[in-house]
Amino acid sequence: MIYARVAGTGSYLPGNPVTNDDLVARGIDTSDEWIVERTGIRSRYLAAPDVTSSQLAYEASVRAIEAAGCRPDDIDLIIVATSTPDFIFPSTATLLQARLGITNGSPAFDLQAVCAGFAYAISTAEKFIRSGGTRRALVVGAEVFSRILDWNDRGTCVLFGDGAGAVVLEASDAPGILASAIHADGRHNPILCVPGQVSRGEVIGDPFLRMDGQAVFKFAVKVLADVAREVPELGGVSLDQVDWLIPPQANTRIIQATGKRLGPSMDKVIATVSRHGNTSAASIPLALDEAVRDGRIQRGQKVILEGIGGGFAWGATLLQF
Ligand code: ACO
């Protein structure tokens, strides 16, 4: 049996933290009190105007490759989950491949599932490894969400941040990913979307993130609890045997409500949203890397990663670290 095992993790946050009070100072009609009470967010990182997703992805990837103890050219698959690519094309994954100096001709592609992007990407990479054709996959979530925020819409602009996280998955006889589940229900796409595009050199429609926050909240809590129960079942372990849950880092209240549905066995939750805001596809690997590097997640422990985003798309992975 070939497993896909996490060999190394890395992450990167651009610049300095931007606090809620900094947003108020920039003229946004909000307050630290409102943001903390409704979301738990205290600060986020915002990339400088010339910094792109592929640059953030590069910094996170270098750290993950170093932690995995391999060289860039040992990577034979790159998947970048992003909704804020550098360009319409080429893909951010091929830009990353070039920045890393990888010239071995291995595949590189982007995956678009918004905040569920990393859950989709790690599940996809696992299938490449299990099928025997891929030895080492670099799976990245990278976002500059600040570029698609309407800074006049206080209901959304305070929620998100920029960053990247990366994982090197390698083929192994020892257990790694034990189960994955990914889902989508396109009927819900109007409640969270960026309903615009570039056509004939012009922006058509609305190029900013729009969200019905309460509808997203209700939907997210239900399916995140369902999928966090589904993957242990698929992996043949009980929820009690899971050491850590890394939920999507969207809102402390969503994390708490999901934890409550799962019961006291899931009190070991890794949360970074208060310091990072919601970095969409980057949020899960950012949280994973932080908890690996600070020693909370130990080799042999079982971890559930889960994500949900526009579409709606959602998914989870159970892995033995
Ligand atoms: N500062 C101050 N007041 C604000 C702000 C703000 N930043 N934003 C909205 N308000 C005001 C509104 O104008 C409204 O005022 P009114 O009552 O006078 O009309 C009031 O606060 C309540 O607004 P609601 O939108 O009803 O607030 P709610 O309690 O629903 O909280 C929030 C909004 C935080 C967005 C919440 O709905 C939520 O967390 N939803 C989940 C969405 C989410 O996390 N999405 C992330 C992307 S998807 C994912 O990753 C899952």
Coordinates of C-alpha atoms and ligand atoms in Angstrom, one line a residue:
M1 CA 0.0 0.0 0.0
I2 CA 1.4 3.4 -0.9
Y3 CA 0.5 6.2 1.4
A4 CA 0.9 10.0 0.9
R5 CA 2.8 11.2 3.9
V6 CA 3.5 14.8 5.0
A7 CA 7.3 15.1 4.8
G8 CA 7.5 18.8 5.5
T9 CA 5.4 22.0 6.0
G10 CA 6.1 25.7 5.4
S11 CA 4.3 29.0 5.5
Y12 CA 4.8 32.7 4.9
L13 CA 2.9 35.8 5.9
P14 CA 3.8 39.1 4.2
G15 CA 4.9 42.2 6.1
N16 CA 3.6 43.2 9.5
P17 CA 0.3 42.4 11.2
V18 CA -2.4 45.0 10.5
T19 CA -4.6 45.3 13.5
N20 CA -8.3 46.2 13.7
D21 CA -7.4 49.6 15.0
D22 CA -5.1 50.1 12.0
L23 CA -8.1 49.5 9.7
V24 CA -10.0 52.1 11.7
A25 CA -7.1 54.5 11.2
R26 CA -7.2 53.8 7.4
G27 CA -10.8 55.1 7.4
I28 CA -12.9 51.9 7.6
D29 CA -16.1 52.4 9.5
T30 CA -15.6 49.7 12.0
S31 CA -14.2 49.0 15.5
D32 CA -11.9 46.5 17.2
E33 CA -14.8 45.6 19.5
W34 CA -17.2 44.7 16.6
I35 CA -14.7 42.7 14.7
V36 CA -13.4 40.8 17.8
E37 CA -16.9 40.1 19.0
R38 CA -18.4 38.9 15.7
T39 CA -15.3 37.1 14.3
G40 CA -12.5 36.7 16.8
I41 CA -10.1 38.4 14.3
R42 CA -7.6 40.8 15.9
S43 CA -5.1 41.2 13.0
R44 CA -4.3 40.1 9.5
Y45 CA -1.3 40.4 7.1
L46 CA -1.8 42.4 3.8
A47 CA 0.7 42.1 1.0
A48 CA 2.3 45.1 -0.5
P49 CA 0.8 46.1 -3.9
D50 CA 3.6 44.5 -6.0
V51 CA 3.6 41.2 -4.1
T52 CA 1.8 38.3 -5.8
S53 CA 0.5 34.9 -4.8
S54 CA 3.4 33.1 -6.6
Q55 CA 5.9 35.0 -4.5
L56 CA 4.1 34.1 -1.2
A57 CA 3.8 30.5 -2.5
Y58 CA 7.5 30.5 -3.2
E59 CA 8.5 31.6 0.3
A60 CA 6.2 28.9 1.9
S61 CA 7.4 26.2 -0.5
V62 CA 11.1 26.9 0.2
R63 CA 10.4 26.3 3.9
A64 CA 8.4 23.2 3.2
I65 CA 11.0 21.7 0.9
E66 CA 13.7 22.4 3.4
A67 CA 11.6 20.8 6.2
A68 CA 11.1 17.7 4.0
G69 CA 14.9 17.4 3.5
C70 CA 14.6 17.2 -0.3
R71 CA 15.6 19.5 -3.2
P72 CA 13.3 21.4 -5.4
D73 CA 14.0 19.1 -8.4
D74 CA 12.8 16.1 -6.3
I75 CA 9.3 17.5 -6.6
D76 CA 7.4 15.8 -9.4
L77 CA 4.0 17.5 -9.0
I78 CA 2.9 21.0 -8.0
I79 CA -0.7 21.9 -7.1
V80 CA -1.4 25.5 -6.1
A81 CA -4.8 26.2 -4.6
T82 CA -5.6 29.9 -5.2
S83 CA -8.5 32.2 -6.1
T84 CA -6.1 35.1 -6.5
P85 CA -3.7 33.9 -9.2
D86 CA -0.9 36.3 -10.5
F87 CA -2.5 36.2 -14.0
I88 CA -5.5 34.7 -15.8
F89 CA -2.7 32.5 -17.3
P90 CA -0.1 31.0 -17.0
S91 CA -1.0 29.2 -13.8
T92 CA 0.5 30.3 -10.5
A93 CA 1.8 26.7 -10.2
T94 CA 4.0 27.0 -13.3
L95 CA 5.2 30.4 -12.1
L96 CA 6.1 28.8 -8.8
Q97 CA 7.8 25.9 -10.6
A98 CA 10.0 28.4 -12.5
R99 CA 10.8 30.4 -9.3
L100 CA 11.9 27.2 -7.6
G101 CA 14.1 26.4 -10.5
I102 CA 12.4 23.0 -11.2
T103 CA 13.2 21.9 -14.7
N104 CA 12.3 18.2 -14.5
G105 CA 9.2 18.6 -16.7
S106 CA 6.8 17.4 -14.0
P107 CA 3.2 18.7 -14.0
A108 CA 2.1 21.9 -12.3
F109 CA -1.4 23.2 -12.1
D110 CA -3.8 25.5 -10.2
L111 CA -6.9 24.4 -8.4
Q112 CA -9.8 26.7 -7.7
A113 CA -12.1 25.8 -4.8
V114 CA -11.7 29.1 -2.9
C115 CA -11.4 28.5 0.8
A116 CA -11.8 24.7 0.2
G117 CA -8.9 24.9 -2.2
F118 CA -6.3 23.3 0.0
A119 CA -8.6 20.5 1.1
Y120 CA -9.3 19.8 -2.6
A121 CA -5.6 20.1 -3.5
I122 CA -4.2 17.7 -0.9
S123 CA -6.9 15.2 -1.7
T124 CA -6.0 15.4 -5.4
A125 CA -2.2 15.1 -4.8
E126 CA -2.8 12.1 -2.6
K127 CA -4.5 10.3 -5.5
F128 CA -1.5 11.0 -7.8
I129 CA 0.8 9.5 -5.2
R130 CA -1.4 6.5 -4.4
S131 CA -1.7 5.7 -8.1
G132 CA 2.1 5.2 -8.1
G133 CA 3.2 7.8 -10.7
T134 CA 4.2 10.6 -8.3
R135 CA 6.9 10.4 -5.6
R136 CA 6.8 14.0 -4.1
A137 CA 4.0 16.5 -4.5
L138 CA 4.2 20.1 -3.4
V139 CA 0.7 21.3 -2.4
V140 CA 0.3 25.0 -1.8
G141 CA -2.4 27.4 -0.7
A142 CA -1.5 31.0 -1.6
E143 CA -3.7 34.1 -1.6
V144 CA -3.6 37.8 -1.9
F145 CA -7.3 38.2 -1.0
S146 CA -6.8 41.9 -0.2
R147 CA -6.9 42.4 -4.0
I148 CA -10.5 41.3 -4.4
L149 CA -11.9 43.0 -1.3
D150 CA -14.1 46.1 -1.6
W151 CA -12.5 48.3 1.1
N152 CA -15.8 50.2 1.3
D153 CA -17.7 47.1 2.3
R154 CA -17.0 46.8 6.1
G155 CA -19.0 43.6 6.2
T156 CA -16.3 41.7 4.2
C157 CA -13.0 43.7 4.1
V158 CA -12.2 43.2 7.8
L159 CA -12.4 39.4 7.5
F160 CA -9.6 38.4 5.1
G161 CA -5.9 38.5 4.9
D162 CA -3.0 37.4 2.6
G163 CA -0.5 34.5 3.1
A164 CA 0.7 31.1 1.9
G165 CA 1.2 27.6 3.3
A166 CA 2.8 24.6 1.7
V167 CA 3.1 20.9 2.3
V168 CA 5.5 18.3 0.7
L169 CA 3.7 15.0 0.4
E170 CA 5.8 12.0 -0.3
A171 CA 5.1 8.4 -1.2
S172 CA 5.6 6.1 1.8
D173 CA 5.0 2.6 3.2
A174 CA 4.2 4.2 6.5
P175 CA 0.7 5.7 7.1
G176 CA 0.1 9.3 6.0
I177 CA -3.2 10.4 4.6
L178 CA -5.9 7.9 5.8
A179 CA -9.0 9.3 4.1
S180 CA -10.2 12.3 2.2
A181 CA -13.7 13.6 1.2
I182 CA -14.5 16.5 -1.1
H183 CA -17.9 17.8 -1.9
A184 CA -19.7 20.6 -3.8
D185 CA -23.2 22.1 -4.1
G186 CA -23.3 24.7 -6.8
R187 CA -26.8 25.8 -5.9
H188 CA -25.2 28.0 -3.2
N189 CA -22.8 30.0 -5.3
P190 CA -24.6 33.4 -5.0
I191 CA -24.0 33.6 -1.2
L192 CA -20.2 33.9 -1.6
C193 CA -18.7 35.0 -4.9
V194 CA -16.7 37.5 -6.9
P195 CA -19.2 38.0 -9.7
G196 CA -17.0 39.7 -12.3
Q197 CA -14.5 38.9 -15.1
V198 CA -12.2 40.5 -17.6
S199 CA -13.5 40.5 -21.1
R200 CA -12.2 42.4 -24.2
G201 CA -9.9 44.3 -21.9
E202 CA -12.6 45.5 -19.5
V203 CA -14.0 44.4 -16.2
I204 CA -17.4 42.9 -16.7
G205 CA -19.7 42.7 -13.6
D206 CA -18.4 43.2 -10.1
P207 CA -14.8 42.3 -9.4
F208 CA -15.1 42.3 -5.6
L209 CA -15.9 39.6 -3.0
R210 CA -19.6 39.6 -2.1
M211 CA -21.1 37.5 0.7
D212 CA -24.3 36.9 2.6
G213 CA -22.5 36.3 5.9
Q214 CA -25.3 34.7 7.8
A215 CA -26.2 32.3 5.0
V216 CA -22.5 31.3 4.8
F217 CA -22.3 30.9 8.5
K218 CA -25.3 28.5 8.7
F219 CA -24.2 26.4 5.7
A220 CA -20.5 26.2 6.9
V221 CA -21.3 25.0 10.4
K222 CA -23.4 22.1 9.2
V223 CA -21.2 20.7 6.5
L224 CA -18.0 21.2 8.4
A225 CA -19.3 19.1 11.2
D226 CA -20.6 16.5 8.7
V227 CA -17.3 16.2 6.8
A228 CA -15.3 16.1 10.0
R229 CA -17.3 13.0 11.0
E230 CA -17.1 11.5 7.5
V231 CA -13.3 11.2 7.2
P232 CA -12.7 9.3 10.4
E233 CA -15.4 6.9 9.4
L234 CA -13.8 6.4 5.9
G235 CA -10.4 6.0 7.6
G236 CA -11.7 3.4 10.1
V237 CA -10.9 5.5 13.2
S238 CA -13.2 7.0 15.8
L239 CA -13.4 10.8 16.3
D240 CA -12.0 10.2 19.8
Q241 CA -8.7 8.9 18.2
V242 CA -8.2 12.1 16.3
D243 CA -5.6 14.4 18.1
W244 CA -6.2 17.7 16.2
L245 CA -8.8 19.4 14.1
I246 CA -7.7 22.2 11.8
P247 CA -10.9 23.9 10.6
P248 CA -11.1 26.6 8.0
Q249 CA -9.8 29.8 9.6
A250 CA -12.8 32.0 8.7
N251 CA -14.3 33.0 12.0
T252 CA -13.8 32.0 15.6
R253 CA -17.6 31.6 16.0
I254 CA -17.8 29.2 13.1
I255 CA -14.9 27.2 14.6
Q256 CA -16.6 27.1 18.0
A257 CA -20.0 26.2 16.6
T258 CA -18.4 23.4 14.6
G259 CA -16.5 22.2 17.6
K260 CA -19.8 22.2 19.6
R261 CA -21.5 20.0 17.1
L262 CA -18.6 17.5 17.2
G263 CA -18.6 17.3 21.0
P264 CA -16.0 17.5 23.6
S265 CA -13.7 15.0 21.8
M266 CA -12.9 17.7 19.4
D267 CA -11.6 20.3 21.8
K268 CA -8.1 20.1 20.3
V269 CA -8.7 22.7 17.7
I270 CA -5.9 24.6 16.0
A271 CA -6.9 28.2 15.4
T272 CA -4.9 31.1 13.8
V273 CA -7.8 33.2 12.6
S274 CA -7.4 35.8 15.4
R275 CA -3.9 36.7 14.1
H276 CA -4.1 35.8 10.3
G277 CA -7.8 36.6 9.4
N278 CA -9.2 34.4 6.8
T279 CA -6.5 33.6 4.2
S280 CA -8.8 31.3 2.2
A281 CA -6.9 28.5 0.6
A282 CA -3.8 29.4 2.6
S283 CA -5.4 29.2 6.0
I284 CA -5.2 25.4 6.6
P285 CA -1.6 24.9 5.6
L286 CA -0.6 28.1 7.5
A287 CA -2.3 26.7 10.7
L288 CA -0.8 23.2 10.1
D289 CA 2.7 24.6 9.7
E290 CA 2.4 26.8 12.8
A291 CA 1.3 23.8 14.9
V292 CA 4.0 21.5 13.5
R293 CA 6.7 24.1 14.2
D294 CA 5.6 25.0 17.7
G295 CA 5.5 21.3 18.6
R296 CA 1.7 20.8 19.1
I297 CA 1.4 18.4 16.2
Q298 CA 3.8 15.4 16.7
R299 CA 4.7 12.6 14.4
G300 CA 2.2 9.7 14.6
Q301 CA -0.7 12.0 15.7
K302 CA -3.9 12.0 13.7
V303 CA -5.1 15.3 12.3
I304 CA -8.2 16.4 10.4
L305 CA -7.9 19.3 8.0
E306 CA -11.0 20.8 6.6
G307 CA -12.1 23.7 4.4
I308 CA -15.1 25.3 2.9
G309 CA -15.5 28.0 0.3
G310 CA -17.5 29.6 -2.4
G311 CA -19.3 27.3 -4.8
F312 CA -20.1 25.9 -2.3
A313 CA -17.2 23.5 -2.1
W314 CA -16.0 21.8 1.0
G315 CA -13.8 18.9 2.0
A316 CA -11.6 17.2 4.7
T317 CA -8.6 15.0 5.0
L318 CA -7.6 12.8 7.9
L319 CA -3.9 12.2 8.1
Q320 CA -1.4 10.5 10.4
F321 CA 1.4 13.0 10.7
Ligands
ACO1 N1 -17.9 46.9 11.7 C1 -19.0 47.4 12.3 N2 -20.2 47.1 12.0 C2 -20.4 46.2 11.0 C3 -19.3 45.7 10.3 C4 -18.0 46.0 10.7 N3 -16.9 45.6 10.1 N4 -19.8 44.8 9.3 C5 -21.2 44.9 9.5 N5 -21.5 45.7 10.4 C6 -22.9 46.0 10.9 C7 -23.9 45.9 9.8 O1 -24.0 47.1 9.1 C8 -25.1 45.6 10.6 O2 -25.6 46.9 11.1 P1 -27.2 47.2 11.2 O3 -27.7 46.1 12.2 O4 -27.2 48.6 11.7 O5 -27.7 47.0 9.9 C9 -24.6 44.8 11.8 O6 -23.2 45.1 11.9 C10 -24.9 43.4 11.7 O7 -24.5 42.9 10.4 P2 -24.6 41.4 10.1 O8 -24.0 41.2 8.7 O9 -26.0 40.9 10.3 O10 -23.6 40.8 11.2 P3 -23.4 39.3 11.6 O11 -23.6 39.1 13.0 O12 -24.0 38.3 10.6 O13 -21.8 39.1 11.4 C11 -20.2 38.2 9.8 C12 -21.3 39.3 10.1 C13 -19.1 38.4 10.8 C14 -19.7 38.3 8.4 C15 -20.9 36.8 10.0 O14 -22.1 36.7 9.3 C16 -20.1 35.7 9.6 O15 -19.1 35.4 10.3 N6 -20.4 35.0 8.6 C17 -19.6 33.9 8.1 C18 -18.9 34.4 6.9 C19 -17.5 34.0 6.8 O16 -16.8 33.7 7.7 N7 -17.1 33.9 5.5 C20 -15.7 33.7 5.2 C21 -15.6 33.2 3.8 S1 -16.2 31.6 3.6 C22 -15.4 30.6 4.5 O17 -14.2 30.6 4.5 C23 -16.2 29.8 5.2

